[in-house]
């Protein structure tokens, strides 16, 4: 494989170690690994202008701290990937917003041959039974192999 994307949605997500053979084989065979972190957009709507200004100050401080945490998490993830495949070139990318078209466009521009979605397996919410998951969307639209770890 030439290019493999590792997609993460949470700061709790970690690269699987050598215990997961499919993930380690996929990362071990790649020449270029792109670590993509999907940052969810937060919106707060207030009616009063002074409340809105104060909330923007708090939100900007919170966003700065969250961005620093994301950068540190991506650095640690890159180190973990380098332990699995030290020859691979590792790139880090943060996408703001979890819209499917952004991820599709990003994977197309990077010419990704496979995608690995890292995340905890949790119970589906009611609406997720009717909405197509991101992994299925990437698999069907881009026709590339996807792994959920």
CSV table of C-alpha atoms in Angstrom, one decimal:
chain,number,residue,atom,x,y,z
A,1,UNK,CA,0.0,0.0,0.0
A,2,UNK,CA,1.2,3.5,-0.8
A,3,UNK,CA,-1.0,5.7,1.4
A,4,UNK,CA,-3.1,4.7,4.4
A,5,UNK,CA,-5.4,7.0,6.4
A,6,UNK,CA,-5.9,6.6,10.1
A,7,UNK,CA,-9.1,8.5,11.1
A,8,UNK,CA,-9.7,9.4,14.7
A,9,UNK,CA,-12.7,11.2,16.3
A,10,UNK,CA,-11.8,11.4,20.0
A,11,UNK,CA,-8.8,12.2,22.2
A,12,UNK,CA,-9.4,8.8,23.8
A,13,UNK,CA,-8.8,6.9,20.5
A,14,UNK,CA,-5.4,5.2,20.3
A,15,UNK,CA,-3.5,3.4,17.6
A,16,UNK,CA,-3.9,-0.4,18.1
A,17,UNK,CA,-0.7,-2.1,19.0
A,18,UNK,CA,0.7,-5.3,17.4
A,19,UNK,CA,-2.1,-7.3,19.1
A,20,UNK,CA,-4.4,-6.4,16.2
A,21,UNK,CA,-2.9,-8.2,13.2
A,22,UNK,CA,-5.0,-6.5,10.5
A,23,UNK,CA,-4.1,-3.0,11.7
A,24,UNK,CA,-0.4,-3.7,12.2
A,25,UNK,CA,-0.2,-5.3,8.8
A,26,UNK,CA,-2.0,-2.4,7.1
A,27,UNK,CA,0.3,0.2,8.9
A,28,UNK,CA,3.4,-1.9,8.3
A,29,UNK,CA,2.9,-2.1,4.6
A,30,UNK,CA,2.2,1.6,4.0
A,31,UNK,CA,4.8,4.1,2.6
A,32,UNK,CA,2.8,7.1,3.7
A,33,UNK,CA,0.5,7.3,6.7
A,34,UNK,CA,-1.9,10.2,7.2
A,35,UNK,CA,-3.4,10.6,10.7
A,36,UNK,CA,-6.7,12.5,10.4
A,37,UNK,CA,-8.4,13.9,13.5
A,38,UNK,CA,-12.0,14.9,13.0
A,39,UNK,CA,-12.9,17.8,15.3
A,40,UNK,CA,-16.6,18.4,15.9
A,41,UNK,CA,-17.9,21.9,15.6
A,42,UNK,CA,-19.5,23.4,18.6
A,43,UNK,CA,-22.2,26.1,18.3
A,44,UNK,CA,-23.7,28.2,21.1
A,45,UNK,CA,-26.5,30.5,20.4
A,46,UNK,CA,-27.4,33.3,22.8
A,47,UNK,CA,-29.8,36.2,22.5
A,48,UNK,CA,-28.0,38.8,24.7
A,49,UNK,CA,-24.9,40.4,23.2
A,50,UNK,CA,-22.9,40.7,26.5
A,51,UNK,CA,-23.5,37.0,27.2
A,52,UNK,CA,-22.4,36.1,23.7
A,53,UNK,CA,-19.2,38.1,24.0
A,54,UNK,CA,-18.3,36.5,27.4
A,55,UNK,CA,-19.1,33.0,26.0
A,56,UNK,CA,-16.8,33.7,23.0
A,57,UNK,CA,-13.9,34.5,25.3
A,58,UNK,CA,-14.5,31.4,27.3
A,59,UNK,CA,-15.0,29.3,24.2
A,60,UNK,CA,-11.8,30.7,22.6
A,61,UNK,CA,-9.7,29.7,25.7
A,62,UNK,CA,-11.4,26.3,25.7
A,63,UNK,CA,-10.7,25.9,22.0
A,64,UNK,CA,-7.0,26.8,22.5
A,65,UNK,CA,-6.7,24.2,25.2
A,66,UNK,CA,-8.5,21.6,23.1
A,67,UNK,CA,-6.3,22.4,20.1
A,68,UNK,CA,-3.2,21.9,22.2
A,69,UNK,CA,-4.5,18.6,23.4
A,70,UNK,CA,-5.2,17.5,19.8
A,71,UNK,CA,-1.7,18.4,18.7
A,72,UNK,CA,-0.2,16.5,21.6
A,73,UNK,CA,-2.4,13.5,20.8
A,74,UNK,CA,-1.4,13.6,17.2
A,75,UNK,CA,2.3,13.7,18.1
A,76,UNK,CA,1.9,10.7,20.4
A,77,UNK,CA,-0.1,8.8,17.7
A,78,UNK,CA,2.7,9.6,15.2
A,79,UNK,CA,5.3,8.1,17.6
A,80,UNK,CA,3.1,5.0,18.0
A,81,UNK,CA,2.9,4.6,14.2
A,82,UNK,CA,6.6,5.1,13.9
A,83,UNK,CA,7.1,2.1,16.3
A,84,UNK,CA,5.1,-0.1,14.0
A,85,UNK,CA,6.5,1.2,10.7
A,86,UNK,CA,9.7,3.3,11.1
A,87,UNK,CA,10.2,3.7,7.3
A,88,UNK,CA,6.8,5.3,6.7
A,89,UNK,CA,6.3,9.1,6.3
A,90,UNK,CA,3.7,10.3,8.8
A,91,UNK,CA,1.5,13.3,8.2
A,92,UNK,CA,-1.0,14.8,10.6
A,93,UNK,CA,-4.2,16.5,9.6
A,94,UNK,CA,-7.2,18.1,11.6
A,95,UNK,CA,-10.6,18.4,9.9
A,96,UNK,CA,-13.0,20.8,11.5
A,97,UNK,CA,-16.5,19.4,11.3
A,98,UNK,CA,-17.6,15.9,10.7
A,99,UNK,CA,-19.4,16.3,7.4
A,100,UNK,CA,-18.9,13.3,5.1
A,101,UNK,CA,-18.1,15.3,2.0
A,102,UNK,CA,-15.0,16.9,3.7
A,103,UNK,CA,-13.6,13.6,4.6
A,104,UNK,CA,-14.3,12.2,1.2
A,105,UNK,CA,-12.6,15.2,-0.5
A,106,UNK,CA,-9.6,14.9,1.8
A,107,UNK,CA,-9.1,11.2,1.2
A,108,UNK,CA,-9.5,11.8,-2.6
A,109,UNK,CA,-6.9,14.5,-2.7
A,110,UNK,CA,-4.4,12.4,-0.7
A,111,UNK,CA,-5.1,9.4,-3.0
A,112,UNK,CA,-5.6,7.1,-0.1
A,113,UNK,CA,-5.7,3.4,-0.9
A,114,UNK,CA,-7.0,2.2,2.5
A,115,UNK,CA,-8.6,3.8,5.6
A,116,UNK,CA,-8.5,2.7,9.2
A,117,UNK,CA,-11.1,4.1,11.5
A,118,UNK,CA,-10.1,4.1,15.2
A,119,UNK,CA,-12.8,4.3,17.8
A,120,UNK,CA,-14.6,2.6,20.6
A,121,UNK,CA,-17.4,0.2,19.7
A,122,UNK,CA,-20.4,1.6,21.4
A,123,UNK,CA,-24.1,0.9,21.2
A,124,UNK,CA,-25.7,2.6,18.2
A,125,UNK,CA,-28.0,5.5,18.9
A,126,UNK,CA,-31.5,5.3,17.4
A,127,UNK,CA,-30.8,7.7,14.5
A,128,UNK,CA,-27.7,5.8,13.5
A,129,UNK,CA,-29.8,2.9,12.3
A,130,UNK,CA,-31.2,5.2,9.6
A,131,UNK,CA,-28.1,7.2,8.8
A,132,UNK,CA,-25.2,5.7,7.0
A,133,UNK,CA,-22.0,5.5,9.0
A,134,UNK,CA,-18.8,7.3,7.9
A,135,UNK,CA,-17.0,3.9,7.4
A,136,UNK,CA,-19.7,2.6,5.1
A,137,UNK,CA,-19.9,5.9,3.2
A,138,UNK,CA,-16.1,5.9,2.5
A,139,UNK,CA,-16.2,2.2,1.5
A,140,UNK,CA,-19.2,2.7,-0.9
A,141,UNK,CA,-18.3,6.0,-2.4
A,142,UNK,CA,-14.5,5.7,-2.7
A,143,UNK,CA,-14.3,1.9,-3.2
A,144,UNK,CA,-11.3,1.6,-0.9
A,145,UNK,CA,-10.9,-1.0,1.9
A,146,UNK,CA,-11.8,0.2,5.4
A,147,UNK,CA,-11.0,-1.3,8.7
A,148,UNK,CA,-12.7,-0.4,12.0
A,149,UNK,CA,-10.5,-0.9,15.0
